[in-house]
Short mmCIF file of C-alpha atoms and ligand atoms in Angstrom, two decimals:
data_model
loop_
_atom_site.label_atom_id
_atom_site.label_comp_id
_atom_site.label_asym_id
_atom_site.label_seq_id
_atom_site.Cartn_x
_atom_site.Cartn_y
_atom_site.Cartn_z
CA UNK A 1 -73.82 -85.41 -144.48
CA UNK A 2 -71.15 -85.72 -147.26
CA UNK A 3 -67.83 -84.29 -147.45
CA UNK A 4 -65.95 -83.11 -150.52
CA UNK A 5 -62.50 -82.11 -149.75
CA UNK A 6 -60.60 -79.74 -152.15
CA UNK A 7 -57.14 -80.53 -152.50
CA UNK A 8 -54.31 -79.55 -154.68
CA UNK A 9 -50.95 -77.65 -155.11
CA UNK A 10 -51.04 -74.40 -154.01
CA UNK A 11 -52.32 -71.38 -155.90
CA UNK A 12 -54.91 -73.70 -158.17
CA UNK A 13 -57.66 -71.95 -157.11
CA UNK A 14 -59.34 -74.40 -154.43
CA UNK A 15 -60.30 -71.37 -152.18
CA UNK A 16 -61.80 -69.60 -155.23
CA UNK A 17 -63.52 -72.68 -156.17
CA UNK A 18 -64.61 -73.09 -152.18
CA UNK A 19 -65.66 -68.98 -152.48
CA UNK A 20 -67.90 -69.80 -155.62
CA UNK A 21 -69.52 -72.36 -154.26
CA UNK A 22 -70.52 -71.71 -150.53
CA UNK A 23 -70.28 -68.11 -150.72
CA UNK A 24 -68.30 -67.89 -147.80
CA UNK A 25 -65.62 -65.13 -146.97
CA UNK A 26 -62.24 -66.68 -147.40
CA UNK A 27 -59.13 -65.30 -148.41
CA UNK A 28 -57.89 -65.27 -152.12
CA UNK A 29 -54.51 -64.51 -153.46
CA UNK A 30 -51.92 -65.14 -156.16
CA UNK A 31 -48.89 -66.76 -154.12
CA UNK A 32 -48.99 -70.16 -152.50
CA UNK A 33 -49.99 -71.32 -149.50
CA UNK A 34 -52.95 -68.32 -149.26
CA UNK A 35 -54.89 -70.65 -147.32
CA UNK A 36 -53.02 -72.55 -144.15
CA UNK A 37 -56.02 -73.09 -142.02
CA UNK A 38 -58.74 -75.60 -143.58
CA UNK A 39 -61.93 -73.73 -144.47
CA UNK A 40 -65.10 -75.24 -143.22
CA UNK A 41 -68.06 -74.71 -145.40
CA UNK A 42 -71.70 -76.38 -146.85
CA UNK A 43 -72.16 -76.22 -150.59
CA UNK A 44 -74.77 -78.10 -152.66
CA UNK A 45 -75.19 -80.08 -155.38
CA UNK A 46 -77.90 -79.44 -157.91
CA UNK A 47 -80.60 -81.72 -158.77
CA UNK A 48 -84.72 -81.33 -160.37
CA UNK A 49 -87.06 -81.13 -157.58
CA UNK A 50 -90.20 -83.82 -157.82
CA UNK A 51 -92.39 -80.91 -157.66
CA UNK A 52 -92.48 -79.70 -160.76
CA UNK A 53 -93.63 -82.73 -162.20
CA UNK A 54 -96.26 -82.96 -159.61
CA UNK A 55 -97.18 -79.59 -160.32
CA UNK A 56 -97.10 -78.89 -156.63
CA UNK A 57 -95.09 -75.73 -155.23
CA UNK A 58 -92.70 -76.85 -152.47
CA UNK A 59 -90.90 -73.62 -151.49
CA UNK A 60 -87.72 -75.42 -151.22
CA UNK A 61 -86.59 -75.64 -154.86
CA UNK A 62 -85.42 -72.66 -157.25
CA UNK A 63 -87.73 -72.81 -160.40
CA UNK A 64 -87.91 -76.43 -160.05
CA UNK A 65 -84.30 -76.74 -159.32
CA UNK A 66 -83.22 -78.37 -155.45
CA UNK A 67 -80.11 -77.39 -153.97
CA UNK A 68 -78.90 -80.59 -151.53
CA UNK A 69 -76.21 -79.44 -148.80
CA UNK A 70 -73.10 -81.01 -148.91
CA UNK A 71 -69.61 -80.07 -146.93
CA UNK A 72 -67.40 -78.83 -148.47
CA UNK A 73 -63.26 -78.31 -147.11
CA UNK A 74 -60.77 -75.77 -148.46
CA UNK A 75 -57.61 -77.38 -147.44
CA UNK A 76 -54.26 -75.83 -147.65
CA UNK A 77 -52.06 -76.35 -150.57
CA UNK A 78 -49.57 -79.63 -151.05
CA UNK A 79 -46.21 -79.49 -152.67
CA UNK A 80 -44.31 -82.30 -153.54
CA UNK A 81 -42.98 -84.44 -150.63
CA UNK A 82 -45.33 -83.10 -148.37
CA UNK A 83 -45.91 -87.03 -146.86
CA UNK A 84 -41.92 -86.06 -145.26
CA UNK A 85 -43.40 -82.69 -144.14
CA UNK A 86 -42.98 -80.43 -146.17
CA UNK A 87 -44.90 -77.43 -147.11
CA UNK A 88 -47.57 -77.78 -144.50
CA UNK A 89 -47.68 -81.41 -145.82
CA UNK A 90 -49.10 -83.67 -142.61
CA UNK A 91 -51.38 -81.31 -141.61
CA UNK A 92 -52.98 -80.71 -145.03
CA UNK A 93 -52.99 -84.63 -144.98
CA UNK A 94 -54.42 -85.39 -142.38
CA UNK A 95 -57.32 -82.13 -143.32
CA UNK A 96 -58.69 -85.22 -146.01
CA UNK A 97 -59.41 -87.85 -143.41
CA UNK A 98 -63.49 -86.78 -143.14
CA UNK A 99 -63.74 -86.27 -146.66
CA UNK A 100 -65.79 -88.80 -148.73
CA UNK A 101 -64.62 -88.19 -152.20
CA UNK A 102 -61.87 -85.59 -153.29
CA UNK A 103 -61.77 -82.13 -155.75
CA UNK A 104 -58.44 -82.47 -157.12
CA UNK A 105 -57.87 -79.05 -158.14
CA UNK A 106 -55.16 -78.64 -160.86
CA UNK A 107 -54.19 -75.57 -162.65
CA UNK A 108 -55.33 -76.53 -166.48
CA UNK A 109 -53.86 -72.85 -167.54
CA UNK A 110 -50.31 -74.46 -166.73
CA UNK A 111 -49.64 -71.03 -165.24
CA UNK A 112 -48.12 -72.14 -162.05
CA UNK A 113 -45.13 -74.34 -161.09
CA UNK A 114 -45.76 -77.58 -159.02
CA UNK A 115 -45.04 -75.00 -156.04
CA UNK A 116 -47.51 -72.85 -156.83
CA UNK A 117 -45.51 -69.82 -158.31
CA UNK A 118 -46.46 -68.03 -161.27
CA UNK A 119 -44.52 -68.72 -164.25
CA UNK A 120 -46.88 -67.97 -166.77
CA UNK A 121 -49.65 -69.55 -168.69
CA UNK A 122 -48.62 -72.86 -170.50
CA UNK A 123 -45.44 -73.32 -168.44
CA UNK A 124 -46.16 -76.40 -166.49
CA UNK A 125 -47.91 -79.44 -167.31
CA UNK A 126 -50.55 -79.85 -165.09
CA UNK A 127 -50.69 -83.32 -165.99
CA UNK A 128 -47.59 -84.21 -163.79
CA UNK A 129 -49.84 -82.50 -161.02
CA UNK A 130 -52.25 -85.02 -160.96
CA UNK A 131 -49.84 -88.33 -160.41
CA UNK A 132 -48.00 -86.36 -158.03
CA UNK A 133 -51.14 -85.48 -155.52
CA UNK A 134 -52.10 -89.35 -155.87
CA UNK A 135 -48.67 -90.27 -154.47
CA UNK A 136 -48.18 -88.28 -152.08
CA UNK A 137 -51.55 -89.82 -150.74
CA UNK A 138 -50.70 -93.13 -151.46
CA UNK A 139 -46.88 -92.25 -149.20
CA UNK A 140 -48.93 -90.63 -146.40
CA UNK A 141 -50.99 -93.89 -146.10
CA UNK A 142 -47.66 -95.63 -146.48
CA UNK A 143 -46.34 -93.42 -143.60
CA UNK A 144 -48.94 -94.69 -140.95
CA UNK A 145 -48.51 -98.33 -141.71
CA UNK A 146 -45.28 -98.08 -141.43
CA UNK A 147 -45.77 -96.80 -137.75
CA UNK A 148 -47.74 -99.86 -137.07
CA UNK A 149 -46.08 -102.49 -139.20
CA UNK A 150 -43.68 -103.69 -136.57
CA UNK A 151 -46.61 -104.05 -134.45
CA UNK A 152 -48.87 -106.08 -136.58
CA UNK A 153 -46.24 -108.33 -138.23
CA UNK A 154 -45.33 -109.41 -134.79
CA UNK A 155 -48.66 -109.89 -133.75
CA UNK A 156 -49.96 -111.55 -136.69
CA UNK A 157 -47.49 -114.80 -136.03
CA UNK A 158 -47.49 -115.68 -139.69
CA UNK A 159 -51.31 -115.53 -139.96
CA UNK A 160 -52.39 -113.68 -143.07
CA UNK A 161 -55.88 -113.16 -141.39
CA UNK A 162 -54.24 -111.27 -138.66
CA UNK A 163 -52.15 -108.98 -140.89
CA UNK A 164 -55.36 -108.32 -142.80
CA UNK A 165 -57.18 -107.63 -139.75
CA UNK A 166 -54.44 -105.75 -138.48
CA UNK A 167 -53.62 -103.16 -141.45
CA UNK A 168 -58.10 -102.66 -141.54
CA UNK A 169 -57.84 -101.94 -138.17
CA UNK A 170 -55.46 -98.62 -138.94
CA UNK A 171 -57.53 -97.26 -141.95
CA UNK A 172 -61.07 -98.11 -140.38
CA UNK A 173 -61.57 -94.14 -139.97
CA UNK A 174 -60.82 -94.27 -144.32
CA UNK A 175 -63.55 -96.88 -144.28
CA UNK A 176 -61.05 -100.02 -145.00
CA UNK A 177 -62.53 -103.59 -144.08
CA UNK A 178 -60.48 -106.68 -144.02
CA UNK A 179 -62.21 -107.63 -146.79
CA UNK A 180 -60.91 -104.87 -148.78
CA UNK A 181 -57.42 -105.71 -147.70
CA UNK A 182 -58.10 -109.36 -148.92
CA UNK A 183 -59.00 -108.74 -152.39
CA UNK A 184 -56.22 -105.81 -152.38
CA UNK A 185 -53.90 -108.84 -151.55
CA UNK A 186 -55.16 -111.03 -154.25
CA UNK A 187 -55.14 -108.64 -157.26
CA UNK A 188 -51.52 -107.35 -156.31
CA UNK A 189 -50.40 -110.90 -155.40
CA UNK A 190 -49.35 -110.00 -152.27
CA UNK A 191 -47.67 -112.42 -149.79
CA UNK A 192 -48.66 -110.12 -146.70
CA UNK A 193 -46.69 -112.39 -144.29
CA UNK A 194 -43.18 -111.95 -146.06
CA UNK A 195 -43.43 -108.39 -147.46
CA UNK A 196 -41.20 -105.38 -146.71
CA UNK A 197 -42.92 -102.53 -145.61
CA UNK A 198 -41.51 -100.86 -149.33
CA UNK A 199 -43.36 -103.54 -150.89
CA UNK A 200 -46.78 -102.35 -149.12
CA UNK A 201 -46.88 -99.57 -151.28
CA UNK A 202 -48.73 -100.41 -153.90
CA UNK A 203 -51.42 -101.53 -151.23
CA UNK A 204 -51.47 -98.49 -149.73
CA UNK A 205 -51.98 -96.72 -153.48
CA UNK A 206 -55.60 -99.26 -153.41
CA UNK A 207 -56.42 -97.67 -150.42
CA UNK A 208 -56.34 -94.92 -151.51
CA UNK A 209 -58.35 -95.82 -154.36
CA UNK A 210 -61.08 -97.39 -152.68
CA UNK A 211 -61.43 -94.98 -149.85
CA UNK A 212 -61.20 -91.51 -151.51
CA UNK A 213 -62.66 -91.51 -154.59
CA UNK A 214 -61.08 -88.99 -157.11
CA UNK A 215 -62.63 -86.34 -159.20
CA UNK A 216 -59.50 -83.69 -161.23
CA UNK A 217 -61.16 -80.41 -161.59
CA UNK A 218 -59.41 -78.37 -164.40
CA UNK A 219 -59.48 -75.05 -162.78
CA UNK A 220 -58.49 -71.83 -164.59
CA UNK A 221 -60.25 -73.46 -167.84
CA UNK A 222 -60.38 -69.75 -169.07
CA UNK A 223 -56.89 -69.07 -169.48
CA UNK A 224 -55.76 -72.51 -170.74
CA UNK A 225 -54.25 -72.85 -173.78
CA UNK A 226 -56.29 -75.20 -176.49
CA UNK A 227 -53.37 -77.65 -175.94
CA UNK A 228 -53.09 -78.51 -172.50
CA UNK A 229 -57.11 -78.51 -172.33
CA UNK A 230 -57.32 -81.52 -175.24
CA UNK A 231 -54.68 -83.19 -173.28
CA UNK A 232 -56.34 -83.04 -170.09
CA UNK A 233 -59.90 -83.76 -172.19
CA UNK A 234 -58.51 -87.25 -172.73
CA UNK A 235 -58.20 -88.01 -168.72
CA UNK A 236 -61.44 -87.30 -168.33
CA UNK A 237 -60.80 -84.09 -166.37
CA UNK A 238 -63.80 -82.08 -165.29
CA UNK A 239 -62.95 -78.11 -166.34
CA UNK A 240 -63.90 -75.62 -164.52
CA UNK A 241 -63.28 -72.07 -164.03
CA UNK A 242 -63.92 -71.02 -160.52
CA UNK A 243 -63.21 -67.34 -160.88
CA UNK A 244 -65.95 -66.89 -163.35
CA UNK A 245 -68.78 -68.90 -160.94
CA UNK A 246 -67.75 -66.73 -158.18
CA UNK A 247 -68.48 -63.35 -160.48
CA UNK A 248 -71.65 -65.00 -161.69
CA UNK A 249 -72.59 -65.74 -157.88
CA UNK A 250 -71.61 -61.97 -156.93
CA UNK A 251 -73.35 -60.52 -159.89
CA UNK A 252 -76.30 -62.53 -159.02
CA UNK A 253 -76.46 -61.23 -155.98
CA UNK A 254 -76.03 -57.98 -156.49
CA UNK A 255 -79.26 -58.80 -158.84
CA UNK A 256 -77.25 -57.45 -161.82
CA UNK A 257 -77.52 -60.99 -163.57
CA UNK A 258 -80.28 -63.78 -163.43
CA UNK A 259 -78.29 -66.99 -162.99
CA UNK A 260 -77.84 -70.51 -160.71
CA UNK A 261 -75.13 -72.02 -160.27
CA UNK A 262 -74.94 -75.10 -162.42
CA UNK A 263 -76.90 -73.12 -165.60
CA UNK A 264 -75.23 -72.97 -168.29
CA UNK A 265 -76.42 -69.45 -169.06
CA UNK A 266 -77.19 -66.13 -167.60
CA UNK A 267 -78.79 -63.10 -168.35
CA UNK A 268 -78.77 -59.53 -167.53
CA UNK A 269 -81.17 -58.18 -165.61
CA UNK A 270 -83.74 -55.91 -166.99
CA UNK A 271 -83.44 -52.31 -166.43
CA UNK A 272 -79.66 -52.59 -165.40
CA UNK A 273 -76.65 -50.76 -167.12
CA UNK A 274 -73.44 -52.05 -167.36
CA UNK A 275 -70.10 -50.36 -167.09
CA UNK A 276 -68.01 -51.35 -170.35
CA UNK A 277 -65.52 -53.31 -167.64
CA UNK A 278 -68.46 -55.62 -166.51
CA UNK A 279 -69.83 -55.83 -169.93
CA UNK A 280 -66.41 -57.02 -170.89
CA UNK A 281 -66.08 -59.36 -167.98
CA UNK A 282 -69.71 -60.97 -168.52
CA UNK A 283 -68.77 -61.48 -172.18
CA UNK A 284 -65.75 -63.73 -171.35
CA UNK A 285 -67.41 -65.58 -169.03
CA UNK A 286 -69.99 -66.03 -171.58
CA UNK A 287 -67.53 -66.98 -174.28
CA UNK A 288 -65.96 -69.88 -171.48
CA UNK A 289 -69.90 -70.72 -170.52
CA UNK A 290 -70.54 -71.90 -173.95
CA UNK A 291 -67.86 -73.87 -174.97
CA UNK A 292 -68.56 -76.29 -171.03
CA UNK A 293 -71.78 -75.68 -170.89
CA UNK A 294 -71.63 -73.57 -167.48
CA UNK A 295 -68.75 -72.46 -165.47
CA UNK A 296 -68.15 -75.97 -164.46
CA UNK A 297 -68.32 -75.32 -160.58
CA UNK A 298 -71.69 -76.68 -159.85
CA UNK A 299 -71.34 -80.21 -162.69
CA UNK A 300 -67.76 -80.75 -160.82
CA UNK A 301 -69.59 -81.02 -157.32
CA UNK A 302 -72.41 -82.92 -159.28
CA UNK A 303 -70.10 -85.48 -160.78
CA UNK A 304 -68.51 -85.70 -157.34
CA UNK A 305 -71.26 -86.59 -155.70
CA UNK A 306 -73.92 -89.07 -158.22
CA UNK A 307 -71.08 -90.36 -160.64
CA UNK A 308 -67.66 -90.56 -158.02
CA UNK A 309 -69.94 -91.56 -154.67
CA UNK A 310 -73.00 -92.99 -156.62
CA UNK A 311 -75.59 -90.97 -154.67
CA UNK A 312 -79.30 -90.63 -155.17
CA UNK A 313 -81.63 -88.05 -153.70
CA UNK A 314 -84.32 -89.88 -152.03
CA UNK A 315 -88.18 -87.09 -150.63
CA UNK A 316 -88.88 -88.77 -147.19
CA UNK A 317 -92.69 -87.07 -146.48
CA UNK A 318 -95.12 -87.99 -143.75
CA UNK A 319 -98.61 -87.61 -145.86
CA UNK A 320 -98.27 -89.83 -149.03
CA UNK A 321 -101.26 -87.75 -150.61
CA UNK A 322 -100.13 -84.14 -150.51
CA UNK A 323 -96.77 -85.42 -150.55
CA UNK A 324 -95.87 -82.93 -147.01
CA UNK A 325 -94.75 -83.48 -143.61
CA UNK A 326 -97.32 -83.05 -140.22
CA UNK A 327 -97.34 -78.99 -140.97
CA UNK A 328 -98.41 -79.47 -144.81
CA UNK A 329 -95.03 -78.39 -145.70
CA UNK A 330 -94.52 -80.17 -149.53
CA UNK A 331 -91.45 -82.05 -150.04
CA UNK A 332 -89.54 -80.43 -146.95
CA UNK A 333 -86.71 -82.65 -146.94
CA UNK A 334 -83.78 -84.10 -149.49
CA UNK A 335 -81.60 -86.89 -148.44
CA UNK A 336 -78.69 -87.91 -150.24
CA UNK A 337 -78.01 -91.66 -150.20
CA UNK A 338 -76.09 -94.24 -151.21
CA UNK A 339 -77.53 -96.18 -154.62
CA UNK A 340 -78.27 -99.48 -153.33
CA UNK A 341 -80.16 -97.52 -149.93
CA UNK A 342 -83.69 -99.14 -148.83
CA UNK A 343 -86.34 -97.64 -147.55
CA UNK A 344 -84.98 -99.02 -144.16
CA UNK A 345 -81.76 -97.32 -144.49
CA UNK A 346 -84.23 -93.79 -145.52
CA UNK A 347 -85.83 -94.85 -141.76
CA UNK A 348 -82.82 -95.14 -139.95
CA UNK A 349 -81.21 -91.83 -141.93
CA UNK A 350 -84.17 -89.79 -141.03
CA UNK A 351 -83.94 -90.79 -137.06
CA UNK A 352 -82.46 -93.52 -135.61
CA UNK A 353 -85.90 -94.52 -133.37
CA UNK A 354 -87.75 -94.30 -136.67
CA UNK A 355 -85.59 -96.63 -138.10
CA UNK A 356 -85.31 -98.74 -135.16
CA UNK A 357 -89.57 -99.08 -135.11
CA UNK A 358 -89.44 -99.47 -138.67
CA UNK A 359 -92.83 -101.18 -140.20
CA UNK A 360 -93.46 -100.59 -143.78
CA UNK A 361 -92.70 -98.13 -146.60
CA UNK A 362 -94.76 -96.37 -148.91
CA UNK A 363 -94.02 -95.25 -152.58
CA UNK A 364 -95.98 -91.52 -152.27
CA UNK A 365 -95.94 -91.80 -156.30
CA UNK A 366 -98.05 -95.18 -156.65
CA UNK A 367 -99.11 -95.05 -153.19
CA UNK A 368 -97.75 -98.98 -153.05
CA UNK A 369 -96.67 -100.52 -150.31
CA UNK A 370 -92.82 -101.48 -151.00
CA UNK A 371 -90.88 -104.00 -149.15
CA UNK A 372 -88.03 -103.27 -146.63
CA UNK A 373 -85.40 -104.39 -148.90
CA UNK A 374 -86.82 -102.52 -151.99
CA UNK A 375 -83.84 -100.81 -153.85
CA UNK A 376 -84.43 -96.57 -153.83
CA UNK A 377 -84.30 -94.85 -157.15
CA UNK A 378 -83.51 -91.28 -157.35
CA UNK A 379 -85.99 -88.61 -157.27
CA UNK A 380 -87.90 -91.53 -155.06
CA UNK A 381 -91.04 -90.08 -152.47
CA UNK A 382 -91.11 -92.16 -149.35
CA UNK A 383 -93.81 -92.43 -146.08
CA UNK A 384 -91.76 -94.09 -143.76
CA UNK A 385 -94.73 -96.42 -141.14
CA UNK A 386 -93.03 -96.82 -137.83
CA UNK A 387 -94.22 -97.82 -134.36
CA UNK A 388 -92.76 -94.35 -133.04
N1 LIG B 1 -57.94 -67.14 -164.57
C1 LIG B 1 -58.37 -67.75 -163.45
N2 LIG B 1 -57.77 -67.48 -162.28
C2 LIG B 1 -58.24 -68.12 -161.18
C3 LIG B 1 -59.33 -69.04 -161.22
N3 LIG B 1 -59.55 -69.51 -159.99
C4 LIG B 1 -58.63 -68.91 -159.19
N4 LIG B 1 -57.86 -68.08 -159.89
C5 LIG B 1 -56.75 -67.24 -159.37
O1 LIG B 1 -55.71 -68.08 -158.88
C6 LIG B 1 -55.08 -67.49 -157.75
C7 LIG B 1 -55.08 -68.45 -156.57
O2 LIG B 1 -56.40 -68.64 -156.12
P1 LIG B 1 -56.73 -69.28 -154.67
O3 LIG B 1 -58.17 -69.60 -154.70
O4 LIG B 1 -56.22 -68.41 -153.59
O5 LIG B 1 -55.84 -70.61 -154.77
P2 LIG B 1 -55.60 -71.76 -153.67
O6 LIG B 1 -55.49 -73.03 -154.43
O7 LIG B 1 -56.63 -71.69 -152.61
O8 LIG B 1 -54.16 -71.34 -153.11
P3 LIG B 1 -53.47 -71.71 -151.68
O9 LIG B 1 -54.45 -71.40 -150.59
O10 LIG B 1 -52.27 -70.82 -151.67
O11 LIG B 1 -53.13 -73.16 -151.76
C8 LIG B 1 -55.83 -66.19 -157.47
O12 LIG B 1 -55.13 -65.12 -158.07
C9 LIG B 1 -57.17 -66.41 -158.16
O13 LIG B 1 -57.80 -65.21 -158.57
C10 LIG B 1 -59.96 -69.27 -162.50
O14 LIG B 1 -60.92 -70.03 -162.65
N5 LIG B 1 -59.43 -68.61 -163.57
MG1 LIG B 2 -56.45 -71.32 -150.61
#
């Protein structure tokens, strides 16, 4: 399964965010370094379920809308130098490992110093929290080759392959190939066999790059001032305000509201009646719902997961013409996959002996036959023939 890690100073609001959107019961204050121990946790991103335009009912969608488990990590805040320790720096480091793409949580209010304390809304730029998280990845990377880098210079002889080889073979648990290292080398014109290890570190900043994709959340989006949220428009920063989903998710389950995460409205339920403080609370959520078209909780994980990782949700069914597995259960699984996945790859996702007896595939839709190396597209229906 995927992992989004949330990561950021302290006191940005990842553990609200992680509250909001797995509904799980973690702490939340205003001081840093609330949250020292990572918090564990599935959330989901949001996509239509094929059903409704089969005009089937599946009983695993929400009005037509499927919610697709992802994990999700609440990790504890990072200050600046935290690659030398401190803050709870390595730890919190080393807490981003297992995740596939990263929730950079900043504070777009600008209501908190880069250490997390308070100083009031619009007195920090939260841009200079965004190029500071990226290097202190880039330094922690820089950190472990360094421990090595005696080790594989001598090895290597003077072979570039080697050194290649060598610096993969630490960052194969971030993914890293030689290849990667290779092209790495080529665009920074790199002469691997004579650099110092200070020179490495704008290698270490690609691999970054290439194996933890980057998404900045703007949390707080509903106390920022018009200012810092044009500036932080311009980078492409996804807003959000993660206090509002998680009174949305609470009101909706207290069935006071109708509302999913990732809508960008709600209503109130009939026959309920509102204290003025809830009316006035709902209002300003409203007021932030309209100008982002949501709270901006559920389209952050969204963008996380089909724009940052490129995923597709792929229906793998065992009865092509009811579209339903052996019990007649329609549509009863979602798999998120890489763009690029074959219905091979499907096989081998849904059980490794499946995939291993792997025949032919069939398109549920067209009820074709497709070939083993056929390209998925999202929203895709797939019978899976194998020998077992
Ligand atoms: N206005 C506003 N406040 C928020 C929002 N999200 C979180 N907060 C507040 O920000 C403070 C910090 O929230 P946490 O979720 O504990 O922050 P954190 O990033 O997990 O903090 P650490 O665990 O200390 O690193 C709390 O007072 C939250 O209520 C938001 O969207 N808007
Ligand atoms: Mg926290």
């Amino acid at each position: 399964m995927i992992t989004l890690a949330l990561a950021g100073k302290p006191n940005c609001g990842k553990s609200t965010f992680f509250k909001a959107a797995t509904m799980a019961n973690v702490e939340i204050a205003n001081y840093p370094f609330t949250t020292i121990n990572p918090n564990f946790g599935v959330a989901y991103v949001r996509t239509k379920c094929p059903c409704h335009d089969l005009h089937l009912t599946c009983g695993h969608c929400v009005d037509g809308n499927r919610f697709v488990a992802v994990n999700l990590i609440d990790v504890a805040g990072l200050v600046p130098d935290a690659h030398k320790g401190k803050g709870l720096g390595n730890q919190f480091l080393d807490n981003l490992r297992q995740a596939d793409a990263i929730l950079h949580v900043i504070d777009a209010s600008g209501g908190t110093d880069s250490e997390g304390n308070p100083v009031g809304v619009g007195n920090h730029d939260p841009e200079e929290d965004i190029r500071f998280l990226i290097f202190e990845m880039t330094m922690w990377v820089h950190g472990i080759l360094e421990k090595h880098w005696t080790r594989i210079s001598r090895m290597s002889q003077g072979k570039g392959t080697v050194i290649q080889q060598g610096i993969a073979d630490v960052f194969t648990g971030l993914g890293i190939t030689m290849e990667d290292i290779r092209d790495v080398e080529l665009k920074l014109k790199l002469d691997l066999v004579h650099v110092t290890i200070e020179e490495l570190i704008p290698l270490c900043a690609e691999i970054v790059k290439i194996s933890k994709p980057m998404l900045v959340v703007g949390n707080k989006v509903d106390e920022a001032p018009e200012q810092l949220r044009s500036k932080l428009a311009a980078q492409n920063v996804a807003f959000a305000s993660a206090a509002s989903e998680l009174a949305l998710r609470n009101a909706a389950g207290a069935h006071i509201i109708q509302y999913l995460p990732g809508d960008s409205v709600f209503s109130v339920a009939d026959k309920v009646s509102l204290t003025a403080a809830q009316k006035g609370g709902l209002a300003k959520i409203a007021e932030v719902m309209k100008q982002y078209k949501g709270t901006g909780v559920q389209q952050a994980i969204n963008r996380a997961v089909f724009d940052l990782l490129d995923m597709i949700v792929v229906y793998p069914v065992e009865d092509e013409n009811h579209f339903c597995n052996k019990k007649g259960e329609v549509l009863p699984d979602a798999f998120l996959m890489r763009k690029g996945s074959t219905p091979h790859d499907l096989a081998h996702q849904v059980h490794t002996d499946i995939g291993k007896g792997f025949l032919y595939a069939v398109d549920a839709r067209t009820k074709m036959r497709i070939k083993e190396n056929h390209l998925l597209k999202d929203g895709d229906i797939i019978k899976i023939v194998s020998v077992h």
